[in-house]
Coordinates of C-alpha atoms in Angstrom, one line a residue:
M1 CA -140.5 -29.7 -66.1
T2 CA -140.9 -29.0 -62.5
T3 CA -139.1 -26.5 -60.3
T4 CA -136.7 -29.0 -58.7
S5 CA -135.9 -30.4 -62.2
L6 CA -135.2 -27.5 -63.6
R7 CA -132.7 -27.0 -61.2
G8 CA -131.1 -30.2 -61.2
S9 CA -130.6 -29.9 -64.6
L10 CA -129.9 -26.1 -65.8
L11 CA -128.4 -25.0 -62.8
P12 CA -125.3 -26.9 -62.5
S13 CA -124.5 -26.6 -66.5
F14 CA -125.2 -22.6 -65.9
V15 CA -122.8 -22.1 -63.1
R16 CA -120.0 -24.6 -64.9
S17 CA -120.5 -22.1 -67.9
L18 CA -119.7 -18.9 -65.7
F19 CA -116.4 -20.3 -64.2
R20 CA -115.5 -21.7 -67.7
Q21 CA -116.0 -17.9 -69.3
K22 CA -114.4 -16.4 -66.3
S23 CA -111.2 -18.8 -66.7
Q24 CA -111.3 -17.7 -70.4
A25 CA -111.1 -14.5 -70.0
N26 CA -108.5 -14.4 -67.4
P27 CA -105.8 -17.0 -67.9
P28 CA -103.2 -17.6 -65.4
E29 CA -100.3 -15.7 -65.7
P30 CA -97.0 -18.1 -66.4
P31 CA -94.4 -17.7 -63.7
R32 CA -92.0 -15.1 -64.2
T33 CA -88.5 -16.4 -64.8
N34 CA -86.8 -13.4 -66.4
L35 CA -85.7 -10.6 -64.0
A36 CA -84.1 -8.1 -66.8
R37 CA -85.1 -4.5 -66.2
R38 CA -88.2 -4.0 -68.0
G39 CA -91.0 -1.2 -68.1
T40 CA -91.3 2.4 -67.0
P41 CA -93.2 3.5 -63.8
L42 CA -97.0 3.4 -63.6
E43 CA -99.2 6.0 -64.0
C44 CA -99.6 6.7 -60.4
Q45 CA -96.1 6.6 -59.7
K46 CA -94.9 9.2 -62.4
D47 CA -95.6 12.1 -59.7
S48 CA -93.1 10.3 -57.5
K49 CA -89.6 12.1 -57.7
F50 CA -87.8 9.0 -56.5
A51 CA -89.4 6.8 -59.2
Q52 CA -88.5 9.4 -61.7
L53 CA -85.0 9.1 -60.7
P54 CA -82.8 7.3 -63.7
E55 CA -82.2 3.2 -62.9
D56 CA -78.4 3.7 -62.4
I57 CA -79.0 6.2 -59.7
L58 CA -81.9 3.8 -58.0
I59 CA -79.4 0.9 -58.1
L60 CA -76.5 2.9 -56.4
F61 CA -78.8 4.2 -53.6
L62 CA -79.6 0.5 -53.0
H63 CA -75.7 -0.7 -52.5
H64 CA -75.6 1.7 -49.6
L65 CA -78.4 0.0 -47.2
D66 CA -78.1 -3.2 -45.8
T67 CA -80.1 -6.4 -46.2
T68 CA -83.0 -5.8 -44.3
A69 CA -83.5 -2.2 -46.0
K70 CA -83.0 -3.5 -49.3
A71 CA -85.7 -6.3 -48.9
R72 CA -88.5 -3.4 -47.6
V73 CA -87.5 -1.1 -50.4
I74 CA -88.3 -3.7 -53.1
Q75 CA -91.6 -4.6 -51.6
T76 CA -92.9 -0.9 -51.9
C77 CA -94.1 -1.3 -55.7
R78 CA -93.7 -3.4 -59.0
Y79 CA -91.7 -1.1 -60.3
L80 CA -89.1 -1.1 -57.7
H81 CA -89.2 -4.9 -57.1
N82 CA -88.6 -5.6 -60.7
L83 CA -85.6 -2.9 -60.8
L84 CA -83.5 -3.7 -57.6
E85 CA -84.7 -7.6 -56.5
T86 CA -81.5 -9.0 -58.6
A87 CA -79.2 -6.3 -56.1
L88 CA -80.1 -8.4 -53.5
Y89 CA -78.0 -11.5 -54.6
I90 CA -74.9 -9.7 -55.7
H91 CA -73.4 -10.1 -52.5
L92 CA -74.3 -13.1 -50.2
G93 CA -72.9 -13.8 -46.7
P94 CA -73.9 -14.6 -43.3
F95 CA -76.4 -11.8 -42.6
Y96 CA -77.8 -13.1 -39.4
P97 CA -75.9 -16.2 -36.6
W98 CA -76.8 -19.7 -38.0
F99 CA -76.1 -19.4 -41.2
H100 CA -75.4 -22.8 -42.0
Y101 CA -78.8 -23.6 -41.3
G102 CA -80.4 -20.4 -42.8
A103 CA -78.8 -20.9 -45.9
N104 CA -80.9 -23.9 -46.8
P105 CA -83.9 -21.6 -48.0
L106 CA -81.5 -19.6 -50.1
H107 CA -80.4 -22.3 -51.6
R108 CA -83.9 -23.5 -52.7
T109 CA -84.7 -20.0 -53.8
L110 CA -81.8 -20.1 -56.4
A111 CA -82.7 -23.6 -57.5
E112 CA -85.9 -22.4 -58.3
R113 CA -84.4 -19.3 -59.9
P114 CA -81.7 -20.2 -62.0
D115 CA -81.6 -16.5 -63.5
L116 CA -80.5 -15.0 -60.3
I117 CA -77.7 -17.2 -60.0
L118 CA -75.9 -15.0 -62.6
C119 CA -76.3 -12.0 -60.3
I120 CA -74.1 -13.9 -57.8
R121 CA -70.7 -11.4 -57.4
S122 CA -69.6 -12.9 -54.0
Y123 CA -70.6 -15.6 -51.6
I124 CA -69.6 -16.5 -47.9
G125 CA -71.2 -19.5 -46.5
P126 CA -71.3 -23.2 -46.7
L127 CA -71.4 -25.4 -49.6
I128 CA -74.1 -27.4 -48.4
P129 CA -76.2 -26.2 -45.7
L130 CA -76.8 -27.9 -42.7
P131 CA -80.8 -28.9 -42.1
K132 CA -82.7 -27.4 -39.4
P133 CA -82.2 -28.9 -36.4
S134 CA -85.5 -30.7 -35.1
P135 CA -86.9 -29.0 -31.5
I136 CA -85.7 -31.2 -28.2
T137 CA -88.9 -33.4 -27.2
S138 CA -89.0 -35.4 -23.8
S139 CA -89.1 -39.0 -23.8
H140 CA -91.1 -39.5 -21.2
A141 CA -95.1 -38.5 -20.9
L142 CA -95.9 -35.7 -18.8
P143 CA -96.9 -36.8 -15.0
P144 CA -100.5 -35.8 -14.1
R145 CA -101.2 -33.0 -12.4
K146 CA -102.3 -34.6 -8.8
R147 CA -99.8 -37.6 -7.9
T148 CA -102.8 -40.1 -7.4
L149 CA -102.5 -43.9 -7.7
R150 CA -103.9 -44.0 -10.8
G151 CA -102.1 -41.2 -12.2
M152 CA -98.6 -42.5 -11.1
L153 CA -99.8 -45.9 -13.2
R154 CA -100.1 -43.8 -16.3
I155 CA -96.8 -42.5 -16.7
R156 CA -94.8 -44.7 -19.1
K157 CA -91.9 -44.2 -21.2
V158 CA -92.6 -43.3 -24.7
M159 CA -90.7 -45.9 -27.3
E160 CA -89.3 -44.1 -30.2
P161 CA -89.5 -46.0 -33.2
A162 CA -85.9 -46.9 -34.8
K163 CA -84.6 -43.9 -37.3
P164 CA -83.7 -45.0 -40.9
P165 CA -80.1 -44.5 -42.0
P166 CA -79.9 -41.3 -43.4
P167 CA -79.2 -41.3 -47.4
P168 CA -76.0 -40.6 -49.1
L169 CA -74.9 -37.1 -49.3
T170 CA -75.3 -37.5 -53.3
E171 CA -78.8 -38.3 -52.6
T172 CA -79.8 -35.4 -50.3
E173 CA -81.8 -31.9 -51.3
P174 CA -79.2 -29.7 -50.2
F175 CA -76.1 -31.6 -51.9
K176 CA -78.3 -31.3 -56.0
N177 CA -78.9 -27.6 -54.8
A178 CA -75.4 -26.8 -54.4
V179 CA -73.9 -28.4 -57.4
F180 CA -76.9 -27.0 -59.4
I181 CA -76.0 -23.4 -58.6
F182 CA -72.4 -23.1 -58.1
T183 CA -72.0 -24.8 -61.6
K184 CA -73.9 -22.0 -63.2
A185 CA -72.6 -19.3 -60.6
T186 CA -69.9 -18.2 -63.1
R187 CA -69.4 -14.6 -62.3
I188 CA -68.7 -15.1 -59.0
V189 CA -65.5 -13.2 -57.8
D190 CA -65.3 -13.5 -54.2
L191 CA -65.7 -17.0 -52.8
D192 CA -65.6 -18.3 -49.1
F193 CA -66.9 -21.9 -48.4
T194 CA -67.2 -21.6 -44.8
D195 CA -67.9 -25.4 -44.1
T196 CA -65.6 -28.3 -44.1
H197 CA -66.3 -29.9 -47.1
D198 CA -63.1 -30.6 -49.3
W199 CA -64.8 -29.7 -52.6
A200 CA -61.0 -29.5 -54.7
S201 CA -60.0 -33.0 -53.9
D202 CA -63.5 -35.3 -52.9
P203 CA -64.8 -36.8 -56.4
I204 CA -68.1 -36.2 -55.6
F205 CA -67.8 -32.1 -55.8
E206 CA -66.0 -32.4 -59.3
P207 CA -68.7 -30.5 -61.1
V208 CA -68.2 -27.8 -57.9
K209 CA -64.3 -28.3 -58.9
A210 CA -64.4 -27.7 -62.5
A211 CA -66.9 -24.7 -62.1
V212 CA -64.5 -22.8 -59.4
F213 CA -61.7 -23.3 -61.9
N214 CA -63.4 -21.5 -64.7
M215 CA -64.3 -18.5 -62.2
S216 CA -62.1 -15.2 -62.4
L217 CA -61.6 -15.0 -58.7
T218 CA -60.2 -12.1 -57.1
R219 CA -60.3 -13.3 -53.6
L220 CA -60.4 -16.7 -52.3
Y221 CA -60.8 -18.2 -48.7
L222 CA -59.2 -21.6 -48.8
W223 CA -59.7 -23.8 -45.5
H224 CA -59.9 -27.3 -46.5
S225 CA -58.4 -28.6 -49.0
A226 CA -55.8 -31.5 -50.0
E227 CA -55.0 -30.2 -53.1
P228 CA -54.7 -26.5 -52.8
T229 CA -51.8 -25.9 -55.2
Q230 CA -54.1 -27.4 -58.0
V231 CA -56.6 -24.5 -57.1
L232 CA -54.6 -21.8 -56.6
R233 CA -52.9 -22.4 -60.1
A234 CA -56.4 -22.4 -62.1
Q235 CA -56.7 -18.6 -60.5
P236 CA -54.4 -16.2 -62.2
E237 CA -56.2 -13.2 -61.4
L238 CA -56.2 -13.9 -57.4
E239 CA -55.2 -10.7 -55.2
H240 CA -56.6 -11.7 -51.8
L241 CA -55.6 -15.4 -50.7
E242 CA -56.5 -17.0 -47.0
I243 CA -55.3 -20.3 -46.2
G244 CA -56.3 -22.4 -43.2
W245 CA -54.7 -24.7 -40.8
N246 CA -55.8 -27.7 -42.5
V247 CA -54.4 -27.0 -46.0
P248 CA -51.0 -29.2 -46.9
S249 CA -47.6 -27.5 -47.8
L250 CA -47.6 -24.8 -50.7
E251 CA -43.9 -26.0 -51.8
G252 CA -44.9 -27.6 -55.3
L253 CA -46.3 -24.2 -56.2
D254 CA -44.7 -22.2 -59.3
K255 CA -43.3 -18.9 -59.3
A256 CA -45.4 -17.8 -62.2
D257 CA -48.9 -18.8 -60.3
L258 CA -50.6 -16.0 -58.5
P259 CA -48.7 -13.2 -60.2
K260 CA -51.5 -10.3 -59.1
L261 CA -51.3 -11.5 -55.3
R262 CA -51.4 -8.4 -52.9
S263 CA -52.8 -9.6 -49.8
L264 CA -52.3 -13.2 -47.7
V265 CA -53.4 -14.3 -44.7
A266 CA -51.4 -17.9 -44.1
T267 CA -49.2 -19.5 -41.6
L268 CA -45.5 -18.5 -41.4
Q269 CA -44.7 -21.8 -43.2
D270 CA -47.2 -21.1 -45.8
A271 CA -46.1 -17.5 -46.2
S272 CA -42.6 -18.5 -46.7
H273 CA -43.6 -20.5 -50.2
I274 CA -46.0 -18.0 -51.5
V275 CA -44.7 -14.2 -50.6
P276 CA -41.3 -14.5 -52.2
G277 CA -41.3 -13.4 -56.1
R278 CA -45.1 -12.2 -55.8
P279 CA -46.3 -8.3 -55.2
V280 CA -47.6 -8.8 -51.8
E281 CA -48.4 -5.5 -50.3
Q282 CA -50.3 -6.8 -47.1
L283 CA -49.4 -10.1 -44.8
T284 CA -51.3 -11.6 -41.9
L285 CA -49.7 -14.6 -40.2
A286 CA -52.4 -16.6 -38.6
S287 CA -51.1 -18.2 -35.2
S288 CA -53.0 -20.0 -32.6
D289 CA -53.4 -16.7 -30.9
L290 CA -54.6 -13.3 -32.7
P291 CA -53.3 -13.4 -36.4
Y292 CA -50.7 -10.9 -36.6
Q293 CA -50.8 -8.4 -39.5
Q294 CA -47.6 -6.8 -41.2
D295 CA -47.6 -4.2 -44.0
L296 CA -44.7 -4.9 -46.9

């Protein structure tokens, strides 16, 4: 057997055997889905006084940091990452401008990591995030640097192809992610959907409505709802309530509803139906100008 035939017959099989042995020795780790606290500091971390603190103290420190600082802390080592990552998802709110656009990556993360959904205690943001706007492009080709006759003849209008009609809302990824997230986020106690979707009366949001009814909310912001009375009756533990302008009259609210309400932001008409017979201590009347706050 010549050297050429030896290389062609033995070398490929030998290389394949090496790769096969390497893959068997180090199998790929399965994706981590459980974020429960586990493990102790590594050997190299035992000299760190910060890592030796009890877990409850470390979590207490993290609650006093802003979101950016929390994200930097969990990137320092694997021990703190496993311990403190869930604290990033306890309070979700508008941390930056254009939150309606920026919430889309957040919803994708929660859809991919269902174990993080149960960590959410408060949510202030859109029910369905808006898609990120596409950059504005010119409809004309750029002119040449020199205005020559040949260059002027090259200038032509770029014909854009006709865009297909958008799919129904129920078939979009943001809608599916929203339904998946909020039907599992049963531990939320502070809820504020900042967009204009009427989740309480629109039939397509029936799973979200049923999930909100099963939450034990202590704070609720109700901005757009055709059936507010139904929503409020399902929240006997509610203590803080804000009602927007697009909510119809609350004349059908029973006296036994909202027995623990202490703070209210509403119009004068809505406040006249809610305040009597309830232990409201602070009232803010919403008007066309600035809200007027009054302690009762």
